Amino acid sequence: IFIQRNSPFELREKFGIAKSSKVFTIVGPTNKRKAQKMFVNAALQVLDQNSGRELDFFIAGARDGTYLDELKTLIHDSGKGARFHVIPETQDVFQYYPFYLLSDVIVSCSTEEVFPLTILEAMATKKAVIGTNVFSTREVIEQDENGFLVAPADAKELAERMNFLIE
């Protein structure tokens, strides 16, 4: 119903994202287990390698704490903060739906995963997915068939997959 009632173009406009921009999003509460730092490091590599392209990176589910502070510092110190959008976590179970819809690629960098809801929801919205090769994520993503798997903590490999999808 959300997809039927909402336009990805209107959502992009709401968040100030160009229609032509490629959008990568990581969804879930910010914590070390979800490894958003890997996402940020890969995004910074991608931005360095694609300086002339419109690229945006969303971190949806920012939870206050030292890990979020570390992510914000990394983004700020890169000088590329305008390409990152940090969206606070809320108690709304549907809070992530707009970000699935406005994104081109959903990324999961979890170091452990029991049930990869983010990947399943991304697939339900027909988005490209990249996940870490950990238990249960590899049960859902079939390499090169319905998504891509990368090694946990390997920002370089994640950046390579992101670049592949940009091309």
mmCIF file of C-alpha atoms in Angstrom:
data_model
loop_
_atom_site.group_PDB
_atom_site.id
_atom_site.type_symbol
_atom_site.label_atom_id
_atom_site.label_comp_id
_atom_site.label_asym_id
_atom_site.label_seq_id
_atom_site.Cartn_x
_atom_site.Cartn_y
_atom_site.Cartn_z
ATOM 1 C CA ILE A 1 0.000 0.000 0.000
ATOM 2 C CA PHE A 2 2.878 2.381 0.810
ATOM 3 C CA ILE A 3 4.348 1.907 -2.660
ATOM 4 C CA GLN A 4 0.968 2.519 -4.305
ATOM 5 C CA ARG A 5 0.416 5.738 -2.344
ATOM 6 C CA ASN A 6 3.902 7.233 -2.607
ATOM 7 C CA SER A 7 6.153 8.343 -5.417
ATOM 8 C CA PRO A 8 9.912 7.829 -5.260
ATOM 9 C CA PHE A 9 10.275 11.105 -7.190
ATOM 10 C CA GLU A 10 8.278 13.035 -4.592
ATOM 11 C CA LEU A 11 10.278 11.421 -1.782
ATOM 12 C CA ARG A 12 13.546 12.336 -3.485
ATOM 13 C CA GLU A 13 12.317 15.901 -3.845
ATOM 14 C CA LYS A 14 11.326 15.976 -0.157
ATOM 15 C CA PHE A 15 14.897 15.007 0.831
ATOM 16 C CA GLY A 16 16.576 17.240 -1.754
ATOM 17 C CA ILE A 17 17.836 14.377 -3.914
ATOM 18 C CA ALA A 18 18.221 14.869 -7.660
ATOM 19 C CA LYS A 19 16.216 12.553 -9.910
ATOM 20 C CA SER A 20 19.446 11.481 -11.610
ATOM 21 C CA SER A 21 21.336 10.716 -8.378
ATOM 22 C CA LYS A 22 22.214 7.145 -7.480
ATOM 23 C CA VAL A 23 21.127 6.539 -3.893
ATOM 24 C CA PHE A 24 22.648 3.926 -1.593
ATOM 25 C CA THR A 25 21.018 3.329 1.783
ATOM 26 C CA ILE A 26 21.829 1.344 4.879
ATOM 27 C CA VAL A 27 18.862 0.720 7.161
ATOM 28 C CA GLY A 28 18.727 -0.101 10.856
ATOM 29 C CA PRO A 29 19.788 1.241 14.220
ATOM 30 C CA THR A 30 23.369 2.469 14.260
ATOM 31 C CA ASN A 31 25.545 0.065 16.183
ATOM 32 C CA LYS A 32 28.795 -1.814 15.626
ATOM 33 C CA ARG A 33 26.990 -5.048 14.764
ATOM 34 C CA LYS A 34 25.247 -3.320 11.851
ATOM 35 C CA ALA A 35 28.660 -1.946 10.731
ATOM 36 C CA GLN A 36 27.557 1.345 9.262
ATOM 37 C CA LYS A 37 31.216 2.406 9.461
ATOM 38 C CA MET A 38 31.984 -0.072 6.671
ATOM 39 C CA PHE A 39 29.208 1.558 4.627
ATOM 40 C CA VAL A 40 30.615 5.055 5.221
ATOM 41 C CA ASN A 41 34.169 3.972 4.352
ATOM 42 C CA ALA A 42 32.970 2.303 1.136
ATOM 43 C CA ALA A 43 30.849 5.351 0.260
ATOM 44 C CA LEU A 44 33.867 7.617 0.685
ATOM 45 C CA GLN A 45 35.870 5.409 -1.683
ATOM 46 C CA VAL A 46 33.023 5.492 -4.204
ATOM 47 C CA LEU A 47 32.791 9.280 -3.968
ATOM 48 C CA ASP A 48 36.562 9.578 -4.555
ATOM 49 C CA GLN A 49 36.302 7.374 -7.642
ATOM 50 C CA ASN A 50 33.203 9.107 -9.050
ATOM 51 C CA SER A 51 33.783 12.801 -8.426
ATOM 52 C CA GLY A 52 31.597 13.928 -11.347
ATOM 53 C CA ARG A 53 28.552 11.831 -10.488
ATOM 54 C CA GLU A 54 25.518 12.580 -8.415
ATOM 55 C CA LEU A 55 25.620 10.111 -5.525
ATOM 56 C CA ASP A 56 23.810 10.165 -2.193
ATOM 57 C CA PHE A 57 24.194 7.917 0.835
ATOM 58 C CA PHE A 58 21.541 7.485 3.515
ATOM 59 C CA ILE A 59 22.037 6.092 6.984
ATOM 60 C CA ALA A 60 18.470 5.497 8.133
ATOM 61 C CA GLY A 61 18.019 4.660 11.792
ATOM 62 C CA ALA A 62 20.629 6.804 13.511
ATOM 63 C CA ARG A 63 20.642 6.032 17.239
ATOM 64 C CA ASP A 64 22.359 8.483 19.581
ATOM 65 C CA GLY A 65 25.607 7.246 21.080
ATOM 66 C CA THR A 66 29.349 7.105 20.653
ATOM 67 C CA TYR A 67 29.140 4.925 17.525
ATOM 68 C CA LEU A 68 26.930 7.492 15.772
ATOM 69 C CA ASP A 69 29.294 10.241 16.924
ATOM 70 C CA GLU A 70 32.179 8.293 15.357
ATOM 71 C CA LEU A 71 30.269 7.969 12.065
ATOM 72 C CA LYS A 72 29.410 11.668 12.012
ATOM 73 C CA THR A 73 33.046 12.596 12.666
ATOM 74 C CA LEU A 74 34.233 10.319 9.857
ATOM 75 C CA ILE A 75 31.726 11.901 7.465
ATOM 76 C CA HIS A 76 32.504 15.456 8.575
ATOM 77 C CA ASP A 77 36.281 14.995 8.382
ATOM 78 C CA SER A 78 35.971 13.634 4.838
ATOM 79 C CA GLY A 79 34.655 16.950 3.560
ATOM 80 C CA LYS A 80 31.902 15.051 1.756
ATOM 81 C CA GLY A 81 29.159 15.550 4.314
ATOM 82 C CA ALA A 82 26.739 17.005 1.756
ATOM 83 C CA ARG A 83 26.458 13.563 0.126
ATOM 84 C CA PHE A 84 25.399 11.865 3.368
ATOM 85 C CA HIS A 85 21.962 11.937 4.962
ATOM 86 C CA VAL A 86 21.706 10.696 8.534
ATOM 87 C CA ILE A 87 18.106 9.948 9.472
ATOM 88 C CA PRO A 88 17.248 9.502 13.169
ATOM 89 C CA GLU A 89 15.697 6.309 14.441
ATOM 90 C CA THR A 90 12.050 6.523 15.463
ATOM 91 C CA GLN A 91 9.628 4.121 17.094
ATOM 92 C CA ASP A 92 7.539 3.891 13.897
ATOM 93 C CA VAL A 93 7.794 0.364 12.470
ATOM 94 C CA PHE A 94 7.262 1.820 8.989
ATOM 95 C CA GLN A 95 9.927 4.532 9.307
ATOM 96 C CA TYR A 96 12.219 2.952 6.729
ATOM 97 C CA TYR A 97 9.701 2.553 3.910
ATOM 98 C CA PRO A 98 10.394 5.977 2.335
ATOM 99 C CA PHE A 99 14.107 5.182 2.194
ATOM 100 C CA TYR A 100 13.566 1.854 0.456
ATOM 101 C CA LEU A 101 11.432 3.632 -2.114
ATOM 102 C CA LEU A 102 13.783 6.547 -2.874
ATOM 103 C CA SER A 103 16.915 4.341 -2.980
ATOM 104 C CA ASP A 104 18.511 2.528 -5.872
ATOM 105 C CA VAL A 105 20.541 0.136 -3.716
ATOM 106 C CA ILE A 106 20.051 -1.128 -0.162
ATOM 107 C CA VAL A 107 23.148 -2.257 1.707
ATOM 108 C CA SER A 108 23.449 -4.447 4.788
ATOM 109 C CA CYS A 109 26.891 -4.556 6.428
ATOM 110 C CA SER A 110 25.929 -6.632 9.470
ATOM 111 C CA THR A 111 28.662 -8.687 11.066
ATOM 112 C CA GLU A 112 26.006 -11.103 12.286
ATOM 113 C CA GLU A 113 22.414 -11.468 11.223
ATOM 114 C CA VAL A 114 19.682 -13.775 12.450
ATOM 115 C CA PHE A 115 16.906 -12.593 10.131
ATOM 116 C CA PRO A 116 17.811 -10.126 7.341
ATOM 117 C CA LEU A 117 14.593 -8.124 7.331
ATOM 118 C CA THR A 118 16.289 -5.159 5.648
ATOM 119 C CA ILE A 119 17.313 -7.320 2.685
ATOM 120 C CA LEU A 120 13.867 -8.907 2.424
ATOM 121 C CA GLU A 121 12.093 -5.542 2.536
ATOM 122 C CA ALA A 122 14.498 -4.151 -0.064
ATOM 123 C CA MET A 123 13.804 -7.096 -2.341
ATOM 124 C CA ALA A 124 10.053 -6.616 -1.830
ATOM 125 C CA THR A 125 10.466 -3.055 -3.123
ATOM 126 C CA LYS A 126 12.502 -4.363 -6.074
ATOM 127 C CA LYS A 127 15.773 -2.731 -5.058
ATOM 128 C CA ALA A 128 19.273 -3.949 -5.758
ATOM 129 C CA VAL A 129 20.862 -5.390 -2.618
ATOM 130 C CA ILE A 130 24.376 -5.835 -1.293
ATOM 131 C CA GLY A 131 24.861 -7.742 1.956
ATOM 132 C CA THR A 132 27.680 -9.184 3.968
ATOM 133 C CA ASN A 133 28.331 -12.893 3.631
ATOM 134 C CA VAL A 134 27.083 -13.856 7.083
ATOM 135 C CA PHE A 135 24.597 -16.437 8.300
ATOM 136 C CA SER A 136 21.026 -15.876 7.104
ATOM 137 C CA THR A 137 21.971 -13.043 4.741
ATOM 138 C CA ARG A 138 23.677 -15.590 2.510
ATOM 139 C CA GLU A 139 20.518 -17.720 2.831
ATOM 140 C CA VAL A 140 18.521 -14.912 1.176
ATOM 141 C CA ILE A 141 21.009 -13.417 -1.285
ATOM 142 C CA GLU A 142 22.170 -15.722 -4.057
ATOM 143 C CA GLN A 143 25.456 -14.230 -5.301
ATOM 144 C CA ASP A 144 25.059 -12.617 -8.740
ATOM 145 C CA GLU A 145 21.485 -13.937 -8.996
ATOM 146 C CA ASN A 146 19.394 -11.645 -6.787
ATOM 147 C CA GLY A 147 22.093 -9.530 -5.166
ATOM 148 C CA PHE A 148 25.695 -9.378 -4.109
ATOM 149 C CA LEU A 149 27.556 -10.687 -1.088
ATOM 150 C CA VAL A 150 30.732 -9.094 0.241
ATOM 151 C CA ALA A 151 33.058 -10.143 3.021
ATOM 152 C CA PRO A 152 32.263 -8.655 6.437
ATOM 153 C CA ALA A 153 34.398 -5.591 7.241
ATOM 154 C CA ASP A 154 35.665 -5.339 3.644
ATOM 155 C CA ALA A 155 34.858 -1.744 2.655
ATOM 156 C CA LYS A 156 36.993 -2.057 -0.491
ATOM 157 C CA GLU A 157 34.939 -4.979 -1.808
ATOM 158 C CA LEU A 158 31.716 -3.161 -0.918
ATOM 159 C CA ALA A 159 32.942 -0.079 -2.817
ATOM 160 C CA GLU A 160 33.713 -2.279 -5.835
ATOM 161 C CA ARG A 161 30.151 -3.653 -5.831
ATOM 162 C CA MET A 162 28.720 -0.166 -5.423
ATOM 163 C CA ASN A 163 30.799 1.031 -8.384
ATOM 164 C CA PHE A 164 29.618 -1.930 -10.435
ATOM 165 C CA LEU A 165 26.003 -0.966 -9.771
ATOM 166 C CA ILE A 166 26.692 2.689 -10.592
ATOM 167 C CA GLU A 167 28.019 1.612 -13.974
#
